[in-house]
Amino acid sequence: MFIQKGRIKWINDALEQSLLGWGDGEIIGKTGEVAFADHADWSRFLKDCIPALESSGTYSGDWHVTRKDGTRWWCHMSAKALKPSELGAGTMWFFLDISARKRAEEEVRRALLRERELSELKTRFMSITSHEFKTPLAAILSSIELLEDFGDLPETERRELFRIVKGAVGKM
């Protein structure tokens, strides 16, 4: 697309009709705002691209743009100013449909979020499991230490310690 003095002077048929959904020549004379959902999006775009064009003569960015029928798609826009010091002289714009890439990025983001959630669940499970094992293991260990250190305990106390060990093992 070629824009001069803020107005579209020339546009490739594929961009105008296939990507933006306008009729042949219908977009000529309009501003680039026609490709944005609303004036706020257009203003954000201008705040991003104009300083870059004025300073380096080039611009590149990804934007959610809108077809004439209101459907939205992701577009990578790049531009080259003919004269960075005088943007009204004209800028050449190139558009690339990156909707598939953005969908893939979103799927990866969702998968990473699910992975993070699963990792947190695993950590919680391990913490709970560890806690649940500690109590019976402590009972087993203390009972065995008592038997080891005081092997000559009365039969009733020894049976009680064995009952505790069996109960702890059963609990585990």
PDB file of N, CA, C and O in Angstrom, residues 2-36:
ATOM      1  N   PHE A   2       0.524   2.262  -0.730  1.00  0.00           N
ATOM      2  CA  PHE A   2       1.258   3.524  -0.721  1.00  0.00           C
ATOM      3  C   PHE A   2       0.345   4.588  -0.112  1.00  0.00           C
ATOM      4  O   PHE A   2      -0.786   4.767  -0.557  1.00  0.00           O
ATOM      5  N   ILE A   3       0.862   5.245   0.929  1.00  0.00           N
ATOM      6  CA  ILE A   3       0.103   6.310   1.589  1.00  0.00           C
ATOM      7  C   ILE A   3       0.866   7.611   1.406  1.00  0.00           C
ATOM      8  O   ILE A   3       2.078   7.671   1.637  1.00  0.00           O
ATOM      9  N   GLN A   4       0.130   8.639   1.009  1.00  0.00           N
ATOM     10  CA  GLN A   4       0.729   9.959   0.814  1.00  0.00           C
ATOM     11  C   GLN A   4      -0.199  10.991   1.437  1.00  0.00           C
ATOM     12  O   GLN A   4      -1.415  10.944   1.226  1.00  0.00           O
ATOM     13  N   LYS A   5       0.388  11.882   2.214  1.00  0.00           N
ATOM     14  CA  LYS A   5      -0.369  12.917   2.925  1.00  0.00           C
ATOM     15  C   LYS A   5      -1.519  12.304   3.730  1.00  0.00           C
ATOM     16  O   LYS A   5      -2.628  12.830   3.766  1.00  0.00           O
ATOM     17  N   GLY A   6      -1.243  11.133   4.333  1.00  0.00           N
ATOM     18  CA  GLY A   6      -2.205  10.489   5.217  1.00  0.00           C
ATOM     19  C   GLY A   6      -3.326   9.738   4.527  1.00  0.00           C
ATOM     20  O   GLY A   6      -4.217   9.202   5.185  1.00  0.00           O
ATOM     21  N   ARG A   7      -3.318   9.692   3.203  1.00  0.00           N
ATOM     22  CA  ARG A   7      -4.390   9.020   2.443  1.00  0.00           C
ATOM     23  C   ARG A   7      -3.827   7.895   1.588  1.00  0.00           C
ATOM     24  O   ARG A   7      -2.721   7.987   1.062  1.00  0.00           O
ATOM     25  N   ILE A   8      -4.622   6.843   1.437  1.00  0.00           N
ATOM     26  CA  ILE A   8      -4.209   5.700   0.618  1.00  0.00           C
ATOM     27  C   ILE A   8      -4.285   6.119  -0.851  1.00  0.00           C
ATOM     28  O   ILE A   8      -5.343   6.514  -1.345  1.00  0.00           O
ATOM     29  N   LYS A   9      -3.141   6.026  -1.541  1.00  0.00           N
ATOM     30  CA  LYS A   9      -3.072   6.396  -2.967  1.00  0.00           C
ATOM     31  C   LYS A   9      -3.093   5.165  -3.863  1.00  0.00           C
ATOM     32  O   LYS A   9      -3.575   5.225  -4.989  1.00  0.00           O
ATOM     33  N   TRP A  10      -2.514   4.057  -3.363  1.00  0.00           N
ATOM     34  CA  TRP A  10      -2.479   2.819  -4.132  1.00  0.00           C
ATOM     35  C   TRP A  10      -2.484   1.655  -3.161  1.00  0.00           C
ATOM     36  O   TRP A  10      -1.887   1.725  -2.088  1.00  0.00           O
ATOM     37  N   ILE A  11      -3.183   0.579  -3.553  1.00  0.00           N
ATOM     38  CA  ILE A  11      -3.209  -0.620  -2.717  1.00  0.00           C
ATOM     39  C   ILE A  11      -3.259  -1.848  -3.607  1.00  0.00           C
ATOM     40  O   ILE A  11      -3.971  -1.876  -4.622  1.00  0.00           O
ATOM     41  N   ASN A  12      -2.536  -2.855  -3.239  1.00  0.00           N
ATOM     42  CA  ASN A  12      -2.520  -4.136  -3.929  1.00  0.00           C
ATOM     43  C   ASN A  12      -3.915  -4.755  -3.827  1.00  0.00           C
ATOM     44  O   ASN A  12      -4.541  -4.725  -2.775  1.00  0.00           O
ATOM     45  N   ASP A  13      -4.392  -5.350  -4.918  1.00  0.00           N
ATOM     46  CA  ASP A  13      -5.728  -5.961  -4.939  1.00  0.00           C
ATOM     47  C   ASP A  13      -5.902  -7.033  -3.863  1.00  0.00           C
ATOM     48  O   ASP A  13      -6.951  -7.122  -3.230  1.00  0.00           O
ATOM     49  N   ALA A  14      -4.874  -7.856  -3.668  1.00  0.00           N
ATOM     50  CA  ALA A  14      -4.974  -8.941  -2.673  1.00  0.00           C
ATOM     51  C   ALA A  14      -5.162  -8.365  -1.274  1.00  0.00           C
ATOM     52  O   ALA A  14      -5.968  -8.876  -0.496  1.00  0.00           O
ATOM     53  N   LEU A  15      -4.443  -7.310  -0.954  1.00  0.00           N
ATOM     54  CA  LEU A  15      -4.593  -6.679   0.363  1.00  0.00           C
ATOM     55  C   LEU A  15      -5.971  -6.038   0.489  1.00  0.00           C
ATOM     56  O   LEU A  15      -6.677  -6.269   1.473  1.00  0.00           O
ATOM     57  N   GLU A  16      -6.350  -5.267  -0.510  1.00  0.00           N
ATOM     58  CA  GLU A  16      -7.618  -4.540  -0.437  1.00  0.00           C
ATOM     59  C   GLU A  16      -8.820  -5.482  -0.379  1.00  0.00           C
ATOM     60  O   GLU A  16      -9.710  -5.316   0.459  1.00  0.00           O
ATOM     61  N   GLN A  17      -8.834  -6.463  -1.257  1.00  0.00           N
ATOM     62  CA  GLN A  17     -10.021  -7.298  -1.382  1.00  0.00           C
ATOM     63  C   GLN A  17      -9.974  -8.553  -0.504  1.00  0.00           C
ATOM     64  O   GLN A  17     -10.924  -8.829   0.218  1.00  0.00           O
ATOM     65  N   SER A  18      -8.883  -9.288  -0.565  1.00  0.00           N
ATOM     66  CA  SER A  18      -8.810 -10.551   0.180  1.00  0.00           C
ATOM     67  C   SER A  18      -8.582 -10.350   1.672  1.00  0.00           C
ATOM     68  O   SER A  18      -9.266 -10.953   2.482  1.00  0.00           O
ATOM     69  N   LEU A  19      -7.600  -9.518   2.030  1.00  0.00           N
ATOM     70  CA  LEU A  19      -7.267  -9.366   3.440  1.00  0.00           C
ATOM     71  C   LEU A  19      -8.145  -8.350   4.159  1.00  0.00           C
ATOM     72  O   LEU A  19      -8.537  -8.565   5.302  1.00  0.00           O
ATOM     73  N   LEU A  20      -8.450  -7.228   3.490  1.00  0.00           N
ATOM     74  CA  LEU A  20      -9.240  -6.189   4.155  1.00  0.00           C
ATOM     75  C   LEU A  20     -10.731  -6.233   3.800  1.00  0.00           C
ATOM     76  O   LEU A  20     -11.546  -5.617   4.477  1.00  0.00           O
ATOM     77  N   GLY A  21     -11.091  -6.958   2.744  1.00  0.00           N
ATOM     78  CA  GLY A  21     -12.498  -7.164   2.405  1.00  0.00           C
ATOM     79  C   GLY A  21     -13.197  -5.979   1.752  1.00  0.00           C
ATOM     80  O   GLY A  21     -14.427  -5.895   1.776  1.00  0.00           O
ATOM     81  N   TRP A  22     -12.452  -5.094   1.153  1.00  0.00           N
ATOM     82  CA  TRP A  22     -13.056  -3.950   0.446  1.00  0.00           C
ATOM     83  C   TRP A  22     -13.141  -4.268  -1.037  1.00  0.00           C
ATOM     84  O   TRP A  22     -12.436  -5.115  -1.557  1.00  0.00           O
ATOM     85  N   GLY A  23     -13.995  -3.547  -1.751  1.00  0.00           N
ATOM     86  CA  GLY A  23     -14.125  -3.722  -3.190  1.00  0.00           C
ATOM     87  C   GLY A  23     -12.962  -3.066  -3.917  1.00  0.00           C
ATOM     88  O   GLY A  23     -12.202  -2.283  -3.344  1.00  0.00           O
ATOM     89  N   ASP A  24     -12.846  -3.356  -5.205  1.00  0.00           N
ATOM     90  CA  ASP A  24     -11.761  -2.833  -6.030  1.00  0.00           C
ATOM     91  C   ASP A  24     -11.762  -1.300  -6.028  1.00  0.00           C
ATOM     92  O   ASP A  24     -12.722  -0.675  -6.452  1.00  0.00           O
ATOM     93  N   GLY A  25     -10.696  -0.709  -5.513  1.00  0.00           N
ATOM     94  CA  GLY A  25     -10.547   0.739  -5.488  1.00  0.00           C
ATOM     95  C   GLY A  25     -11.355   1.451  -4.417  1.00  0.00           C
ATOM     96  O   GLY A  25     -11.265   2.674  -4.277  1.00  0.00           O
ATOM     97  N   GLU A  26     -12.126   0.719  -3.666  1.00  0.00           N
ATOM     98  CA  GLU A  26     -13.028   1.306  -2.663  1.00  0.00           C
ATOM     99  C   GLU A  26     -12.285   1.996  -1.526  1.00  0.00           C
ATOM    100  O   GLU A  26     -12.803   2.929  -0.911  1.00  0.00           O
ATOM    101  N   ILE A  27     -11.076   1.574  -1.250  1.00  0.00           N
ATOM    102  CA  ILE A  27     -10.328   2.093  -0.111  1.00  0.00           C
ATOM    103  C   ILE A  27      -9.442   3.304  -0.495  1.00  0.00           C
ATOM    104  O   ILE A  27      -8.947   4.008   0.382  1.00  0.00           O
ATOM    105  N   ILE A  28      -9.266   3.529  -1.777  1.00  0.00           N
ATOM    106  CA  ILE A  28      -8.441   4.653  -2.262  1.00  0.00           C
ATOM    107  C   ILE A  28      -9.015   5.970  -1.727  1.00  0.00           C
ATOM    108  O   ILE A  28     -10.218   6.212  -1.770  1.00  0.00           O
ATOM    109  N   GLY A  29      -8.120   6.817  -1.200  1.00  0.00           N
ATOM    110  CA  GLY A  29      -8.517   8.121  -0.668  1.00  0.00           C
ATOM    111  C   GLY A  29      -8.851   8.100   0.819  1.00  0.00           C
ATOM    112  O   GLY A  29      -8.985   9.142   1.452  1.00  0.00           O
ATOM    113  N   LYS A  30      -8.991   6.917   1.397  1.00  0.00           N
ATOM    114  CA  LYS A  30      -9.295   6.810   2.834  1.00  0.00           C
ATOM    115  C   LYS A  30      -7.987   6.802   3.635  1.00  0.00           C
ATOM    116  O   LYS A  30      -6.915   6.586   3.091  1.00  0.00           O
ATOM    117  N   THR A  31      -8.109   6.985   4.939  1.00  0.00           N
ATOM    118  CA  THR A  31      -6.935   6.866   5.810  1.00  0.00           C
ATOM    119  C   THR A  31      -6.802   5.412   6.245  1.00  0.00           C
ATOM    120  O   THR A  31      -7.738   4.622   6.096  1.00  0.00           O
ATOM    121  N   GLY A  32      -5.669   5.088   6.826  1.00  0.00           N
ATOM    122  CA  GLY A  32      -5.436   3.734   7.312  1.00  0.00           C
ATOM    123  C   GLY A  32      -6.344   3.345   8.461  1.00  0.00           C
ATOM    124  O   GLY A  32      -6.415   2.170   8.842  1.00  0.00           O
ATOM    125  N   GLU A  33      -7.074   4.290   9.007  1.00  0.00           N
ATOM    126  CA  GLU A  33      -7.978   4.000  10.127  1.00  0.00           C
ATOM    127  C   GLU A  33      -9.019   2.949   9.752  1.00  0.00           C
ATOM    128  O   GLU A  33      -9.529   2.234  10.616  1.00  0.00           O
ATOM    129  N   VAL A  34      -9.298   2.805   8.453  1.00  0.00           N
ATOM    130  CA  VAL A  34     -10.294   1.814   8.015  1.00  0.00           C
ATOM    131  C   VAL A  34      -9.883   0.390   8.384  1.00  0.00           C
ATOM    132  O   VAL A  34     -10.731  -0.499   8.436  1.00  0.00           O
ATOM    133  N   ALA A  35      -8.602   0.180   8.668  1.00  0.00           N
ATOM    134  CA  ALA A  35      -8.128  -1.170   8.990  1.00  0.00           C
ATOM    135  C   ALA A  35      -8.138  -1.449  10.493  1.00  0.00           C
ATOM    136  O   ALA A  35      -7.707  -2.511  10.921  1.00  0.00           O
ATOM    137  N   PHE A  36      -8.660  -0.518  11.288  1.00  0.00           N
ATOM    138  CA  PHE A  36      -8.649  -0.684  12.739  1.00  0.00           C
ATOM    139  C   PHE A  36     -10.068  -0.717  13.287  1.00  0.00           C
ATOM    140  O   PHE A  36     -10.978  -0.129  12.711  1.00  0.00           O
TER     141      PHE A  36
END
